[in-house]
mmCIF file of C-alpha atoms in Angstrom:
data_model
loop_
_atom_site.group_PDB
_atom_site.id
_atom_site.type_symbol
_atom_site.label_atom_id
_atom_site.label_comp_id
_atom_site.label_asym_id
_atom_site.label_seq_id
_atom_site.Cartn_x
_atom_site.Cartn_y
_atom_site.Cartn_z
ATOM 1 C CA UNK A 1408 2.769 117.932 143.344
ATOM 2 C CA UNK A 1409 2.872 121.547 144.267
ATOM 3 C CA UNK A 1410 1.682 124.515 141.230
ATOM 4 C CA UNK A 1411 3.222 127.076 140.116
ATOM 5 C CA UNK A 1412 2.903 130.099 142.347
ATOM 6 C CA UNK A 1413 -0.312 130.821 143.488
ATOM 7 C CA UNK A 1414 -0.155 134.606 142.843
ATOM 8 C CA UNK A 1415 -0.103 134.278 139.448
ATOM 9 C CA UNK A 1416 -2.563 131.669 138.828
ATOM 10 C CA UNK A 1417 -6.386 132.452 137.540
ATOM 11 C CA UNK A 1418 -7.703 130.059 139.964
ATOM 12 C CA UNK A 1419 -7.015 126.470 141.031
ATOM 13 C CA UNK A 1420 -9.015 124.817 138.198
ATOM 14 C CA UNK A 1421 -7.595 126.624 135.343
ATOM 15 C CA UNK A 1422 -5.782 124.180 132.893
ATOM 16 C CA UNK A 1423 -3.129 125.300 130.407
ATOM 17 C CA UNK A 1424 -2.950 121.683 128.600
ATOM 18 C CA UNK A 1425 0.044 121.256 126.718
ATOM 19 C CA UNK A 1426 -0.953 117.802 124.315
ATOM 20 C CA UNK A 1427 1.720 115.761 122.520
ATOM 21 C CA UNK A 1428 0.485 114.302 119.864
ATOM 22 C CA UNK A 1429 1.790 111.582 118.114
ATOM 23 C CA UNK A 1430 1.610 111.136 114.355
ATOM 24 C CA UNK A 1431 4.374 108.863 113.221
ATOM 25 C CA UNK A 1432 3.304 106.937 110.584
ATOM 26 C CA UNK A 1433 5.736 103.999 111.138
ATOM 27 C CA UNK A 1434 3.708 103.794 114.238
ATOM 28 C CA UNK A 1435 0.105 103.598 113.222
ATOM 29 C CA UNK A 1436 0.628 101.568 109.747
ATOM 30 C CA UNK A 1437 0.675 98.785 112.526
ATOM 31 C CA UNK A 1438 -1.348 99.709 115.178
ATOM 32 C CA UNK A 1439 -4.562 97.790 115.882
ATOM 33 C CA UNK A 1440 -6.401 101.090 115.952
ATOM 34 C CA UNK A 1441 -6.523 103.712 113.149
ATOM 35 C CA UNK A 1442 -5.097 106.756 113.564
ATOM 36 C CA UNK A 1443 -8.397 108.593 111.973
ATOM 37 C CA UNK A 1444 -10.707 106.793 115.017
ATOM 38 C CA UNK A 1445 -7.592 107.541 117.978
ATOM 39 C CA UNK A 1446 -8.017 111.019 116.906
ATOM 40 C CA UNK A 1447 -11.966 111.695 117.166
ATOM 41 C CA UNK A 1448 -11.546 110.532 120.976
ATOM 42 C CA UNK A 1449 -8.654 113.256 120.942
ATOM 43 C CA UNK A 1450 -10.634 115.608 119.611
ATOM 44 C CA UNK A 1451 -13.536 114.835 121.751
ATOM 45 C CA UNK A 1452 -11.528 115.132 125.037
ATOM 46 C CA UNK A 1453 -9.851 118.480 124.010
ATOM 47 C CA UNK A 1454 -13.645 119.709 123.743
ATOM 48 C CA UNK A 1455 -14.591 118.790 127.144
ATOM 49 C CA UNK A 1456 -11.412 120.420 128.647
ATOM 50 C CA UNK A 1457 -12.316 123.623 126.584
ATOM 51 C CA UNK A 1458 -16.148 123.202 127.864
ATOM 52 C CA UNK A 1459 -15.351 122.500 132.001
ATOM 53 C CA UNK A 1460 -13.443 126.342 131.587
ATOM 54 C CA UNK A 1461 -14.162 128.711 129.633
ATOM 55 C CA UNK A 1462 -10.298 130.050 130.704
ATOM 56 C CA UNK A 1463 -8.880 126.779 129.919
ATOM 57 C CA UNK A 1464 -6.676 126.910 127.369
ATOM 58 C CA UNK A 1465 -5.241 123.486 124.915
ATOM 59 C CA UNK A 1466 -2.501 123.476 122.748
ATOM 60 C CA UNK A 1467 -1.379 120.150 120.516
ATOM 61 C CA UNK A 1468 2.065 119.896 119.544
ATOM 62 C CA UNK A 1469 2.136 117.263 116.530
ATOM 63 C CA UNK A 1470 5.338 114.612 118.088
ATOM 64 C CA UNK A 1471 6.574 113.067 114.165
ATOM 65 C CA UNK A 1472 9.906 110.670 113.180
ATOM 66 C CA UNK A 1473 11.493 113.928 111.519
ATOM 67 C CA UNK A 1474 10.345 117.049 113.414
ATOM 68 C CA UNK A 1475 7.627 118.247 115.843
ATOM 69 C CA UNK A 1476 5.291 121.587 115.701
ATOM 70 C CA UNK A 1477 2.722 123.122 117.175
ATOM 71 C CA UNK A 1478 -1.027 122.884 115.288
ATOM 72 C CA UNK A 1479 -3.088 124.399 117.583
ATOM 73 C CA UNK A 1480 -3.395 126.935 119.938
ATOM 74 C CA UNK A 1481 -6.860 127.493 121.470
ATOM 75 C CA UNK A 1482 -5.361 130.689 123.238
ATOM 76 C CA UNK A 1483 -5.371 132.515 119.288
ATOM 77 C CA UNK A 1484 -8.456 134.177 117.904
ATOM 78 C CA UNK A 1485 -8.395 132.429 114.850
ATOM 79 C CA UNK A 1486 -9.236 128.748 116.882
ATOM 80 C CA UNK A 1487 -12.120 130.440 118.716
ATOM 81 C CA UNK A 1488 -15.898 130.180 117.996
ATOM 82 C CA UNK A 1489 -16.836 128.208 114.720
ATOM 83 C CA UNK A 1490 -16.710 128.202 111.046
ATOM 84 C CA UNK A 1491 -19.964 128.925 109.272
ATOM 85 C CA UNK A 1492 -21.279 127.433 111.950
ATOM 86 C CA UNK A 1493 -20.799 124.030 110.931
ATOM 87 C CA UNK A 1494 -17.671 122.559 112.801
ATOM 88 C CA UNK A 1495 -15.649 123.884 115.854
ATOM 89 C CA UNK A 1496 -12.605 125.476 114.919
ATOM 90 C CA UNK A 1497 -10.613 123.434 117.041
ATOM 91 C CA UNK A 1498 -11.919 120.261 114.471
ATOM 92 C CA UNK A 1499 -11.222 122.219 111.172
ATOM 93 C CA UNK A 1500 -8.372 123.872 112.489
ATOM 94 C CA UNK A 1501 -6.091 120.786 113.939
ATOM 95 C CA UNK A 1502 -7.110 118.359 111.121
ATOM 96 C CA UNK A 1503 -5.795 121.108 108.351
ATOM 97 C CA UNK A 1504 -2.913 121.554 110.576
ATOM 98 C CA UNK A 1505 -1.922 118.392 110.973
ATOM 99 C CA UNK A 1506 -2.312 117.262 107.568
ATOM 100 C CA UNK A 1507 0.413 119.793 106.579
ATOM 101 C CA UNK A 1508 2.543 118.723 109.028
ATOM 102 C CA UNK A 1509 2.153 115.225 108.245
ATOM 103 C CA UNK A 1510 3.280 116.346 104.322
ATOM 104 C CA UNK A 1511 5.896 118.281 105.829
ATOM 105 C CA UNK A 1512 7.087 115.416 107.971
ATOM 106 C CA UNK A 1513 7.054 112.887 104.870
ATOM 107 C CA UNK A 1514 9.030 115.257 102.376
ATOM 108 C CA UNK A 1515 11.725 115.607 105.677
ATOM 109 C CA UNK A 1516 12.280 111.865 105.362
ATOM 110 C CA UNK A 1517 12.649 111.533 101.828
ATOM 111 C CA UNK A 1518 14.874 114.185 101.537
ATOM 112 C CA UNK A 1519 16.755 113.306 104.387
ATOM 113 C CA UNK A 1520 20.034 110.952 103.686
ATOM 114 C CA UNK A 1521 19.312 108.731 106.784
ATOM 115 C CA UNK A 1522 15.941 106.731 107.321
ATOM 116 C CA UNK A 1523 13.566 108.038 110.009
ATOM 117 C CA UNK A 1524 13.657 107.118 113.228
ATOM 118 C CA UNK A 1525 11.004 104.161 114.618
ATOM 119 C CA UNK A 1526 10.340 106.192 117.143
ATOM 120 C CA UNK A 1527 8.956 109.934 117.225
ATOM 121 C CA UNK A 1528 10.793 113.193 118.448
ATOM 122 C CA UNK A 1529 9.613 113.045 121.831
ATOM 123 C CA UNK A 1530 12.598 114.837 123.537
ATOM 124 C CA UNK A 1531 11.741 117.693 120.784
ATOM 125 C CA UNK A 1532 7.840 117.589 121.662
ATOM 126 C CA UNK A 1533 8.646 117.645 125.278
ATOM 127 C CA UNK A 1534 11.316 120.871 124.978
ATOM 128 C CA UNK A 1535 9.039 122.676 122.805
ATOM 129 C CA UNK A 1536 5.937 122.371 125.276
ATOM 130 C CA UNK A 1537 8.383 123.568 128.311
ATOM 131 C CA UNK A 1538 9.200 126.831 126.410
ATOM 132 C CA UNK A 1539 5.623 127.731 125.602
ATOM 133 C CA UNK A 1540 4.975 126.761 129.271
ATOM 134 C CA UNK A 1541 7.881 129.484 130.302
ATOM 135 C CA UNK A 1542 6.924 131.711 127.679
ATOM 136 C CA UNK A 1543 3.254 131.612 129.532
ATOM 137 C CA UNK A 1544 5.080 132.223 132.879
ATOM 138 C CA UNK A 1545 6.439 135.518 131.888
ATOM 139 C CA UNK A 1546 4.109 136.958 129.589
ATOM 140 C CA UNK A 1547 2.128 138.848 132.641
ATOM 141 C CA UNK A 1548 0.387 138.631 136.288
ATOM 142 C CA UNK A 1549 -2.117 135.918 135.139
ATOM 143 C CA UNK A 1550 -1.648 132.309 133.944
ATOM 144 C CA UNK A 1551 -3.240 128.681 134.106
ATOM 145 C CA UNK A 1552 -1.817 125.942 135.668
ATOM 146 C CA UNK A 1553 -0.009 124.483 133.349
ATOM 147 C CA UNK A 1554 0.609 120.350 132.656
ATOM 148 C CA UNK A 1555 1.540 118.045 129.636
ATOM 149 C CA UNK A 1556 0.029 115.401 128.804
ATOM 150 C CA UNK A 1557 1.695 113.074 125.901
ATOM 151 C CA UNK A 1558 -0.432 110.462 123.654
ATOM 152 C CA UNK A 1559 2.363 108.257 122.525
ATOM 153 C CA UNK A 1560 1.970 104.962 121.015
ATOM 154 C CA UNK A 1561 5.783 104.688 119.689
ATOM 155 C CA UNK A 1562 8.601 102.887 121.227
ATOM 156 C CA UNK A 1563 11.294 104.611 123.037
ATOM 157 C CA UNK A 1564 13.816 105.563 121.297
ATOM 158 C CA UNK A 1565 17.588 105.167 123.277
ATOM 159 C CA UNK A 1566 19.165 108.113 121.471
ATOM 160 C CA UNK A 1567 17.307 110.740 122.804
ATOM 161 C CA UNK A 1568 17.376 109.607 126.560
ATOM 162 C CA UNK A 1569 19.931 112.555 127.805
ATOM 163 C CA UNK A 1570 17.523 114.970 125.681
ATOM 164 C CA UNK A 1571 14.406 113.200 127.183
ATOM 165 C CA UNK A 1572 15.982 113.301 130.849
ATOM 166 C CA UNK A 1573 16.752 116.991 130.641
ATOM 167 C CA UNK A 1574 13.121 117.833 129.620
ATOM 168 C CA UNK A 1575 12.018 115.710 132.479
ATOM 169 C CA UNK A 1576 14.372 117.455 135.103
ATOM 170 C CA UNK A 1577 13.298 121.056 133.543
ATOM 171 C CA UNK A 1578 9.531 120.073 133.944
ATOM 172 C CA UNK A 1579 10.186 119.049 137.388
ATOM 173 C CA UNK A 1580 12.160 121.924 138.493
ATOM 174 C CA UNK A 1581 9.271 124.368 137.005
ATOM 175 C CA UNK A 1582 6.860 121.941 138.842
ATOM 176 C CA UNK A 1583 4.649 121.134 136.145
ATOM 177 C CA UNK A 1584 3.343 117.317 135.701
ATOM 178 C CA UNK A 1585 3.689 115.120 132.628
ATOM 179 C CA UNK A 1586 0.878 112.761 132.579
ATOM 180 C CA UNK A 1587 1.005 110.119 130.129
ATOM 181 C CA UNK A 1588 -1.507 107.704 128.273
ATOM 182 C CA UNK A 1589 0.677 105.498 125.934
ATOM 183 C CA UNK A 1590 -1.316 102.911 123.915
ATOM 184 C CA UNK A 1591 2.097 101.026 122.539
ATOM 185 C CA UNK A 1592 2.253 97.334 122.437
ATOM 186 C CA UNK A 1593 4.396 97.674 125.542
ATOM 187 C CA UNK A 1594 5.269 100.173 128.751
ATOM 188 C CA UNK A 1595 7.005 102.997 127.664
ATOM 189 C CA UNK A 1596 10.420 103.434 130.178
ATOM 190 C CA UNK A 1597 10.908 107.151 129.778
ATOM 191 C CA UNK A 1598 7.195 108.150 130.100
ATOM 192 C CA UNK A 1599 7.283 106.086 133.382
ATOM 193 C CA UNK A 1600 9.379 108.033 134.990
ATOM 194 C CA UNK A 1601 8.259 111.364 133.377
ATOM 195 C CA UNK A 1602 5.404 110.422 135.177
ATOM 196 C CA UNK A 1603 6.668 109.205 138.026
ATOM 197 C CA UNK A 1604 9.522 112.050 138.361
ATOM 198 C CA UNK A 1605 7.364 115.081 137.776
ATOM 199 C CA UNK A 1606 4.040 113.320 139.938
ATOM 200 C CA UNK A 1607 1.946 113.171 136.861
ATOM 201 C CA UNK A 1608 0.122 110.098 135.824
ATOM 202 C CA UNK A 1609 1.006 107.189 133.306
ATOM 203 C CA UNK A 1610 -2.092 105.228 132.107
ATOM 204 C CA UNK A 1611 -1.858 102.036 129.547
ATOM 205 C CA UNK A 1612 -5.688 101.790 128.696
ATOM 206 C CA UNK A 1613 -6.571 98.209 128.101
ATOM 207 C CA UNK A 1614 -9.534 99.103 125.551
ATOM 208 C CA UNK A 1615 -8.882 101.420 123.021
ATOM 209 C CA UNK A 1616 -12.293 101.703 122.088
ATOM 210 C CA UNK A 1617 -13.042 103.180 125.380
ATOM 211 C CA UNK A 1618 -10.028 105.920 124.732
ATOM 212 C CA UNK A 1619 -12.119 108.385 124.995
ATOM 213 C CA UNK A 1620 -13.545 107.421 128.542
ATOM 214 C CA UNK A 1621 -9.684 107.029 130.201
ATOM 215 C CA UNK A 1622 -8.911 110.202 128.658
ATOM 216 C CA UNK A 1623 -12.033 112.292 130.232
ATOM 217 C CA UNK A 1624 -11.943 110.566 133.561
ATOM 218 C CA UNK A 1625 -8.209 110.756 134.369
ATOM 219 C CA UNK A 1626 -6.574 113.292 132.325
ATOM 220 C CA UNK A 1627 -9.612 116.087 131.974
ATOM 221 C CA UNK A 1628 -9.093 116.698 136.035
ATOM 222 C CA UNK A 1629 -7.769 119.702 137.211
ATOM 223 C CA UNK A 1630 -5.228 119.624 139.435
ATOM 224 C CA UNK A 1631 -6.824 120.715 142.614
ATOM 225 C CA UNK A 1632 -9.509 118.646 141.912
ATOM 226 C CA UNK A 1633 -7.098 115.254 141.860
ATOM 227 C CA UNK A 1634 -6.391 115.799 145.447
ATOM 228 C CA UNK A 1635 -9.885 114.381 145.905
ATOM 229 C CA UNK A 1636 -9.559 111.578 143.018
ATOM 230 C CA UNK A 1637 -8.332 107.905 143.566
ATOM 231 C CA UNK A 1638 -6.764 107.905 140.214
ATOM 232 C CA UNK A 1639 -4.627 105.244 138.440
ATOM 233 C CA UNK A 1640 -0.728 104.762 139.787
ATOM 234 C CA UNK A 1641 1.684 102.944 137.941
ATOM 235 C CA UNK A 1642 2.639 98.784 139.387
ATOM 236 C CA UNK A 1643 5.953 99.779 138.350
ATOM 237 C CA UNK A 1644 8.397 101.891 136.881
ATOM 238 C CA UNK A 1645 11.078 101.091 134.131
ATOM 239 C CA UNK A 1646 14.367 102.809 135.406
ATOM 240 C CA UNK A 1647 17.039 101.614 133.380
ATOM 241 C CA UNK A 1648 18.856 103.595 131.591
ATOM 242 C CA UNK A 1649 20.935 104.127 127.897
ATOM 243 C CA UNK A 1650 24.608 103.767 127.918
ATOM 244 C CA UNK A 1651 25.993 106.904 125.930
ATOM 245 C CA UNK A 1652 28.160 104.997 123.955
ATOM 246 C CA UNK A 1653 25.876 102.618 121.955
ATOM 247 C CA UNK A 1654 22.793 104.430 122.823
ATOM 248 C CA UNK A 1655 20.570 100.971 124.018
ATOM 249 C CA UNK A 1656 19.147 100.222 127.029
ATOM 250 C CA UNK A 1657 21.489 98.717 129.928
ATOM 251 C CA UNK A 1658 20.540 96.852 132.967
ATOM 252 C CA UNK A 1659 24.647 97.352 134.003
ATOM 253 C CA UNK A 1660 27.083 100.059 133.079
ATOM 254 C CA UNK A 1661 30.009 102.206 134.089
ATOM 255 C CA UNK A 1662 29.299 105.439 135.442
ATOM 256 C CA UNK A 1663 31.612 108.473 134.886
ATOM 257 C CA UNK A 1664 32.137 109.999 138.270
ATOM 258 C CA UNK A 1665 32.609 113.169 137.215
ATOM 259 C CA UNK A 1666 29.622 113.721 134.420
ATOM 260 C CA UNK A 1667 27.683 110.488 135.161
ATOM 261 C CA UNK A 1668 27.718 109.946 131.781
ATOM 262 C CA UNK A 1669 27.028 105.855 131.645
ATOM 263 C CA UNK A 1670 28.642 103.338 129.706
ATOM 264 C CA UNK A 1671 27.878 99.575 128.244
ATOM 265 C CA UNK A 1672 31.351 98.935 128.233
ATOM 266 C CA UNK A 1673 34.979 99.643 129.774
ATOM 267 C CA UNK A 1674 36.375 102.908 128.259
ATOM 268 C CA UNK A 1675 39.725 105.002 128.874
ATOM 269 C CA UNK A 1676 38.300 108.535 128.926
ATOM 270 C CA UNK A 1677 34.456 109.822 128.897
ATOM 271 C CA UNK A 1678 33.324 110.773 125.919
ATOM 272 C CA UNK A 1679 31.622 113.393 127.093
ATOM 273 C CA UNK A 1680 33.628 115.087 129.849
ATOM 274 C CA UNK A 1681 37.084 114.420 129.106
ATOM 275 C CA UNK A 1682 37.838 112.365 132.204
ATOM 276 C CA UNK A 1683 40.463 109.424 132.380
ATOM 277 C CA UNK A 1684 39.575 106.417 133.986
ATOM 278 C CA UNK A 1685 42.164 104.720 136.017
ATOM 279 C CA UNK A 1686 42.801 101.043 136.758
ATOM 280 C CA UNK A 1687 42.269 99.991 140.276
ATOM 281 C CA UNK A 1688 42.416 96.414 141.708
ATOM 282 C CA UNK A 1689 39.607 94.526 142.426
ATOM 283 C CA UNK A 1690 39.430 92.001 145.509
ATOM 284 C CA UNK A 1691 39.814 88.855 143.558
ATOM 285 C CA UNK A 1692 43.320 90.377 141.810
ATOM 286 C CA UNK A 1693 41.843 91.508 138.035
ATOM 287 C CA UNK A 1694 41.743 95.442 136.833
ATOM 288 C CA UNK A 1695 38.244 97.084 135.970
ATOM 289 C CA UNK A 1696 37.137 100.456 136.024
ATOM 290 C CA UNK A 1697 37.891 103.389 138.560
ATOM 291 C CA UNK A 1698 34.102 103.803 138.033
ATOM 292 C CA UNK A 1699 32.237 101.540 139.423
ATOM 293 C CA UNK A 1700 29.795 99.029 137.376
ATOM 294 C CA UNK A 1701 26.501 99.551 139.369
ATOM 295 C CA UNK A 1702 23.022 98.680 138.301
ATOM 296 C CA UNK A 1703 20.597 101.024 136.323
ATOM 297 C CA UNK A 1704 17.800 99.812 137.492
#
C-alpha cells in the first residue's frame, strides 16, 4: 500500500504504531490465556519496536465494553527513560494506566442502565487512533509512517458495523494500514476486511504461547521493509455484512438504492434516508422490493 507523502516522512522505517488494546473483561474471564501473560508478550513487542528506532514512536489505546482511551504515549516525556532505574517507563507507565482504566471501565457498567456489550468498542478504538494519526499529520514538516495494529480477542459486535466501516474507509482514504492479530475462538469479519481493505495484515496465531514470536516477526516490520517479506495473507475474507434494522449479520438483504443502507427484511421507507420503496413485479407474478435482494457476501 502506498505511505503517506514522502515529504513529510522521517525516513522509510520510521513507525508511528497506533496499538488497540483489548481489555474487556467479558472476554478474558474465558479465554484460555490470561490476560496478565497476553500482556508481557505486548509489552515485550512494544520494546522491540521502541529499540529497532530510536524515532519510532507507540501509542496503546485501551479498546473496553464501555469506553476506550489512550494509556500511553511513548512520544511524551514522562514515558521516556526509566524509573529509578528499575523498570522501563513504558512497563510502569501502561500497567498503572490501564489499571485505572479498567476501574473506570467497571464503574461505567455498573452505573450504566443497560448491560455491557460482549464485545469491546472497537469502532471507538479505531476513530480515536485515526484522529491522533491526523492530528500527527498536521502538527509540522516531520512525521512517522503511521499504521494500527489491533490485538482483539472479542467477537464482533453487529451494532457498530456502519461505525466500524467508516473508520475503515477513513484509514484507507489517509492510506494508513490496519494490521490485525485476533486471538478469538473464531475469525473476526470486520478485522478481515480492515485488513484486507486498507492492505494491512490479519494474523490468527495458532500458539498463544508463541504470541510474542508472531507479533515480532510480522507486525514489528516497517513498512518499506515488508516489500521484501513473504508475510502471512489471509485464506479468506468474511464479507457479509449487518442489516441496519436488526443489527446481525446477513448472508441476504435489501439494499437501499439511494443510501445503501441494507436490510434483513422488506421495509416501506429507509430508515435512514427517508426513501420509499416501491412495488415492482417480479417474473414469476409476486411483488418484492424496488431494491433488489442481492447477496452480502
Amino acid at each position: 500500500m502506498p505511505s503517506a507523502p514522502s515529504s513529510k516522512l522521517y525516513a522509510d522505517d520510521v513507525t508511528l504504531l497506533m496499538v488497540l488494546l483489548d481489555t474487556n473483561p467479558l472476554f478474558w474471564s474465558s479465554s484460555s490465556v490470561s490476560f496478565s501473560s497476553f500482556l508481557s508478550h505486548v509489552l515485550s513487542f512494544l520494546n522491540s519496536v521502541l529499540l529497532l528506532n530510536q524515532l519510532n514512536q507507540v501509542v496503546v489505546i485501551a479498546t473496553g465494553y464501555n469506553y476506550c482511551d489512550y494509556v500511553f504515549d511513548s512520544s511524551l516525556a514522562t514515558n521516556q527513560g526509566s524509573e529509578n532505574g528499575r523498570m522501563p517507563a513504558l512497563c510502569t507507565n501502561l500497567l498503572h494506566k490501564l489499571e485505572e482504566f479498567a476501574i473506570k471501565d467497571e464503574n461505567l457498567h455498573k452505573d450504566g442502565s443497560e448491560k455491557g456489550l460482549a464485545s469491546s468498542l472497537l469502532s471507538g478504538s479505531l476513530s480515536m487512533a485515526l484522529c491522533y494519526i491526523q492530528k500527527v499529520f498536521r502538527s509540522g514538516p516531520l512525521h512517522p509512517q503511521p499504521r494500527i495494529l489491533c490485538l482483539h480477542g472479542s467477537s464482533d459486535g453487529p451494532e457498530q458495523y456502519v461505525a466500524i466501516m467508516n473508520s475503515i474507509f477513513s484509514a484507507q482514504r489517509s492510506m494508513v494500514p490496519v494490521d490485525s492479530c485476533y486471538i478469538g475462538s473464531n475469525n473476526s469479519a470486520f478485522l478481515q476486511q480492515a485488513s484486507y481493505i486498507t492492505g494491512g495484515v490479519y494474523l490468527k496465531p495458532q500458539q498463544l504461547d508463541g504470541l510474542f514470536q508472531y507479533l515480532s516477526t510480522v507486525f514489528a516490520t516497517d513498512l518499506h521493509s515488508r516489500t521484501f517479506l513473504q508475510l502471512p495473507k489471509s485464506v479468506g475474507v468474511d464479507f457479509r455484512a449487518s442489516c441496519f434494522c436488526h443489527k446481525k449479520t446477513i448472508d441476504m438483504g435489501y439494499i437501499c438504492s439511494v443510501c445503501l443502507s441494507i436490510f434483513c427484511k422488506h421495509h416501506k421507507k429507509c430508515s435512514t434516508c427517508g426513501s420509499v420503496f416501491g412495488q415492482v413485479q417480479s417474473d414469476n407474478g409476486s411483488a418484492s422490493n424496488s431494491n433488489l435482494k442481492r447477496k452480502t457476501t
